[in-house]
mmCIF file of C-alpha atoms in Angstrom:
data_model
loop_
_atom_site.group_PDB
_atom_site.id
_atom_site.type_symbol
_atom_site.label_atom_id
_atom_site.label_comp_id
_atom_site.label_asym_id
_atom_site.label_seq_id
_atom_site.Cartn_x
_atom_site.Cartn_y
_atom_site.Cartn_z
ATOM 1 C CA UNK A 10 136.642 15.846 210.452
ATOM 2 C CA UNK A 11 136.106 16.698 214.019
ATOM 3 C CA UNK A 12 133.162 18.602 215.066
ATOM 4 C CA UNK A 13 134.602 21.005 217.865
ATOM 5 C CA UNK A 14 131.165 21.895 219.621
ATOM 6 C CA UNK A 15 130.989 25.041 221.767
ATOM 7 C CA UNK A 16 127.412 25.451 223.742
ATOM 8 C CA UNK A 17 126.198 28.468 224.857
ATOM 9 C CA UNK A 18 122.991 30.144 226.587
ATOM 10 C CA UNK A 19 122.082 33.486 226.460
ATOM 11 C CA UNK A 20 119.972 35.727 227.007
ATOM 12 C CA UNK A 21 121.203 39.318 225.941
ATOM 13 C CA UNK A 22 123.232 37.812 223.145
ATOM 14 C CA UNK A 23 126.384 38.410 225.210
ATOM 15 C CA UNK A 24 127.324 35.034 225.910
ATOM 16 C CA UNK A 25 126.397 34.531 222.082
ATOM 17 C CA UNK A 26 128.844 36.463 220.977
ATOM 18 C CA UNK A 27 131.610 35.369 222.693
ATOM 19 C CA UNK A 28 130.960 31.682 221.442
ATOM 20 C CA UNK A 29 130.628 32.948 218.515
ATOM 21 C CA UNK A 30 134.295 34.048 218.879
ATOM 22 C CA UNK A 31 135.551 30.840 220.355
ATOM 23 C CA UNK A 32 134.110 29.261 217.170
ATOM 24 C CA UNK A 33 136.261 31.650 214.884
ATOM 25 C CA UNK A 34 139.228 30.538 216.734
ATOM 26 C CA UNK A 35 138.554 26.987 215.844
ATOM 27 C CA UNK A 36 137.510 27.528 212.175
ATOM 28 C CA UNK A 37 141.054 29.702 212.136
ATOM 29 C CA UNK A 38 142.503 26.396 212.514
ATOM 30 C CA UNK A 39 141.436 24.741 210.007
ATOM 31 C CA UNK A 40 139.090 22.405 211.931
ATOM 32 C CA UNK A 41 134.885 22.718 212.073
ATOM 33 C CA UNK A 42 133.369 24.104 214.823
ATOM 34 C CA UNK A 43 129.490 23.904 215.999
ATOM 35 C CA UNK A 44 128.005 26.875 218.204
ATOM 36 C CA UNK A 45 125.163 25.728 219.192
ATOM 37 C CA UNK A 46 122.247 26.798 222.142
ATOM 38 C CA UNK A 47 121.871 24.365 225.066
ATOM 39 C CA UNK A 48 117.989 23.623 223.628
ATOM 40 C CA UNK A 49 119.511 22.187 220.626
ATOM 41 C CA UNK A 50 123.173 20.658 221.600
ATOM 42 C CA UNK A 51 122.958 16.996 221.558
ATOM 43 C CA UNK A 52 124.100 15.019 225.314
ATOM 44 C CA UNK A 53 125.790 12.421 223.079
ATOM 45 C CA UNK A 54 128.003 14.198 220.689
ATOM 46 C CA UNK A 55 129.598 15.964 223.532
ATOM 47 C CA UNK A 56 130.275 12.574 225.360
ATOM 48 C CA UNK A 57 132.335 11.664 221.874
ATOM 49 C CA UNK A 58 134.246 14.874 221.834
ATOM 50 C CA UNK A 59 137.584 15.262 223.489
ATOM 51 C CA UNK A 60 137.165 19.216 223.944
ATOM 52 C CA UNK A 61 134.300 21.102 223.903
ATOM 53 C CA UNK A 62 133.295 25.222 225.330
ATOM 54 C CA UNK A 63 130.389 25.665 227.620
ATOM 55 C CA UNK A 64 128.888 29.165 228.291
ATOM 56 C CA UNK A 65 126.373 30.673 230.108
ATOM 57 C CA UNK A 66 126.157 34.385 231.729
ATOM 58 C CA UNK A 67 125.348 35.004 235.662
ATOM 59 C CA UNK A 68 121.721 34.805 236.490
ATOM 60 C CA UNK A 69 120.220 35.994 239.375
ATOM 61 C CA UNK A 70 122.585 35.749 242.537
ATOM 62 C CA UNK A 71 125.531 34.458 240.565
ATOM 63 C CA UNK A 72 123.963 31.085 239.194
ATOM 64 C CA UNK A 73 123.756 29.344 235.722
ATOM 65 C CA UNK A 74 120.879 29.884 234.034
ATOM 66 C CA UNK A 75 118.401 27.183 236.439
ATOM 67 C CA UNK A 76 115.495 26.041 233.316
ATOM 68 C CA UNK A 77 117.977 24.558 230.288
ATOM 69 C CA UNK A 78 121.344 25.097 231.879
ATOM 70 C CA UNK A 79 121.912 23.830 234.640
ATOM 71 C CA UNK A 80 120.127 20.640 233.595
ATOM 72 C CA UNK A 81 122.896 19.989 231.268
ATOM 73 C CA UNK A 82 125.845 21.103 233.075
ATOM 74 C CA UNK A 83 124.494 18.192 235.379
ATOM 75 C CA UNK A 84 124.327 15.535 232.553
ATOM 76 C CA UNK A 85 127.794 16.612 231.704
ATOM 77 C CA UNK A 86 129.053 16.107 235.409
ATOM 78 C CA UNK A 87 128.513 12.064 234.634
ATOM 79 C CA UNK A 88 130.938 12.405 231.117
ATOM 80 C CA UNK A 89 133.161 15.370 232.114
ATOM 81 C CA UNK A 90 135.725 13.006 233.595
ATOM 82 C CA UNK A 91 139.089 12.902 230.646
ATOM 83 C CA UNK A 92 137.051 16.000 228.834
ATOM 84 C CA UNK A 93 138.742 19.363 228.283
ATOM 85 C CA UNK A 94 136.296 21.976 228.926
ATOM 86 C CA UNK A 95 136.483 25.774 227.773
ATOM 87 C CA UNK A 96 134.175 27.622 230.390
ATOM 88 C CA UNK A 97 132.894 31.336 229.240
ATOM 89 C CA UNK A 98 130.504 33.562 229.661
ATOM 90 C CA UNK A 99 129.036 37.041 230.791
ATOM 91 C CA UNK A 100 128.110 38.676 233.912
ATOM 92 C CA UNK A 101 127.014 42.282 234.410
ATOM 93 C CA UNK A 102 126.732 42.362 238.814
ATOM 94 C CA UNK A 103 129.073 40.464 240.758
ATOM 95 C CA UNK A 104 132.466 39.257 241.192
ATOM 96 C CA UNK A 105 132.725 36.046 239.546
ATOM 97 C CA UNK A 106 131.593 33.809 241.599
ATOM 98 C CA UNK A 107 129.112 31.542 239.775
ATOM 99 C CA UNK A 108 131.911 31.086 237.562
ATOM 100 C CA UNK A 109 134.243 29.606 240.516
ATOM 101 C CA UNK A 110 131.434 27.925 241.768
ATOM 102 C CA UNK A 111 131.212 26.192 237.927
ATOM 103 C CA UNK A 112 134.760 25.800 237.168
ATOM 104 C CA UNK A 113 134.579 23.700 240.875
ATOM 105 C CA UNK A 114 132.139 21.283 239.591
ATOM 106 C CA UNK A 115 133.766 20.342 236.658
ATOM 107 C CA UNK A 116 137.246 20.211 238.099
ATOM 108 C CA UNK A 117 135.794 17.795 240.680
ATOM 109 C CA UNK A 118 134.255 15.808 237.842
ATOM 110 C CA UNK A 119 137.640 14.827 236.668
ATOM 111 C CA UNK A 120 137.217 17.460 233.323
ATOM 112 C CA UNK A 121 140.805 19.832 232.621
ATOM 113 C CA UNK A 122 139.983 23.330 231.616
ATOM 114 C CA UNK A 123 141.314 24.663 228.692
ATOM 115 C CA UNK A 124 142.901 27.755 229.382
ATOM 116 C CA UNK A 125 143.364 27.012 233.665
ATOM 117 C CA UNK A 126 139.957 28.706 234.516
ATOM 118 C CA UNK A 127 136.763 29.827 233.221
ATOM 119 C CA UNK A 128 136.436 33.463 230.593
ATOM 120 C CA UNK A 129 134.074 35.351 231.734
ATOM 121 C CA UNK A 130 133.967 39.174 230.982
ATOM 122 C CA UNK A 131 131.628 42.497 232.333
ATOM 123 C CA UNK A 132 128.519 42.343 229.907
ATOM 124 C CA UNK A 133 129.195 42.644 226.064
ATOM 125 C CA UNK A 134 133.447 41.624 225.029
ATOM 126 C CA UNK A 135 135.414 44.129 223.962
ATOM 127 C CA UNK A 136 137.508 43.631 221.065
ATOM 128 C CA UNK A 137 140.132 42.684 223.854
ATOM 129 C CA UNK A 138 138.250 40.100 224.944
ATOM 130 C CA UNK A 139 136.497 38.999 221.825
ATOM 131 C CA UNK A 140 140.373 38.074 221.097
ATOM 132 C CA UNK A 141 141.375 36.075 223.966
ATOM 133 C CA UNK A 142 138.126 34.242 223.499
ATOM 134 C CA UNK A 143 139.323 33.609 219.586
ATOM 135 C CA UNK A 144 142.690 32.281 220.762
ATOM 136 C CA UNK A 145 140.328 29.592 223.396
ATOM 137 C CA UNK A 146 138.611 28.402 220.658
ATOM 138 C CA UNK A 147 142.246 27.690 219.137
ATOM 139 C CA UNK A 148 143.803 26.122 221.916
ATOM 140 C CA UNK A 149 140.814 24.031 221.958
ATOM 141 C CA UNK A 150 141.125 23.518 219.250
ATOM 142 C CA UNK A 151 144.681 21.898 219.415
ATOM 143 C CA UNK A 152 143.379 20.172 222.544
#
């Protein structure tokens, strides 16, 4: 069975909760979901995948987490062309600029964004956001 990867970085648990909801959506389609922290993720597995998800909250001045996630995303840019990627993350301030920048990077690298854009929520996702993330997980599974 094809395994679908949901790779994330989370500091407070908000982005992890989002990742788990996407994984639940994938599983509801009967496919296998691997929800994994970026530090344990395999670039080689993502290279083989048609679709995968990447999640990171806004950090600092609305940027990706710089020690683990940024270098990982930099590697993904090198093979993103033709991939379907679901981007997601939470934020506590700002207006979502980090996600718009991330969307631009992945689109410029040739990726197709699942859902047409990244999914963001402020702080901890509520039930409505979790339901939307499950639906996005289902979309990813059907890609």
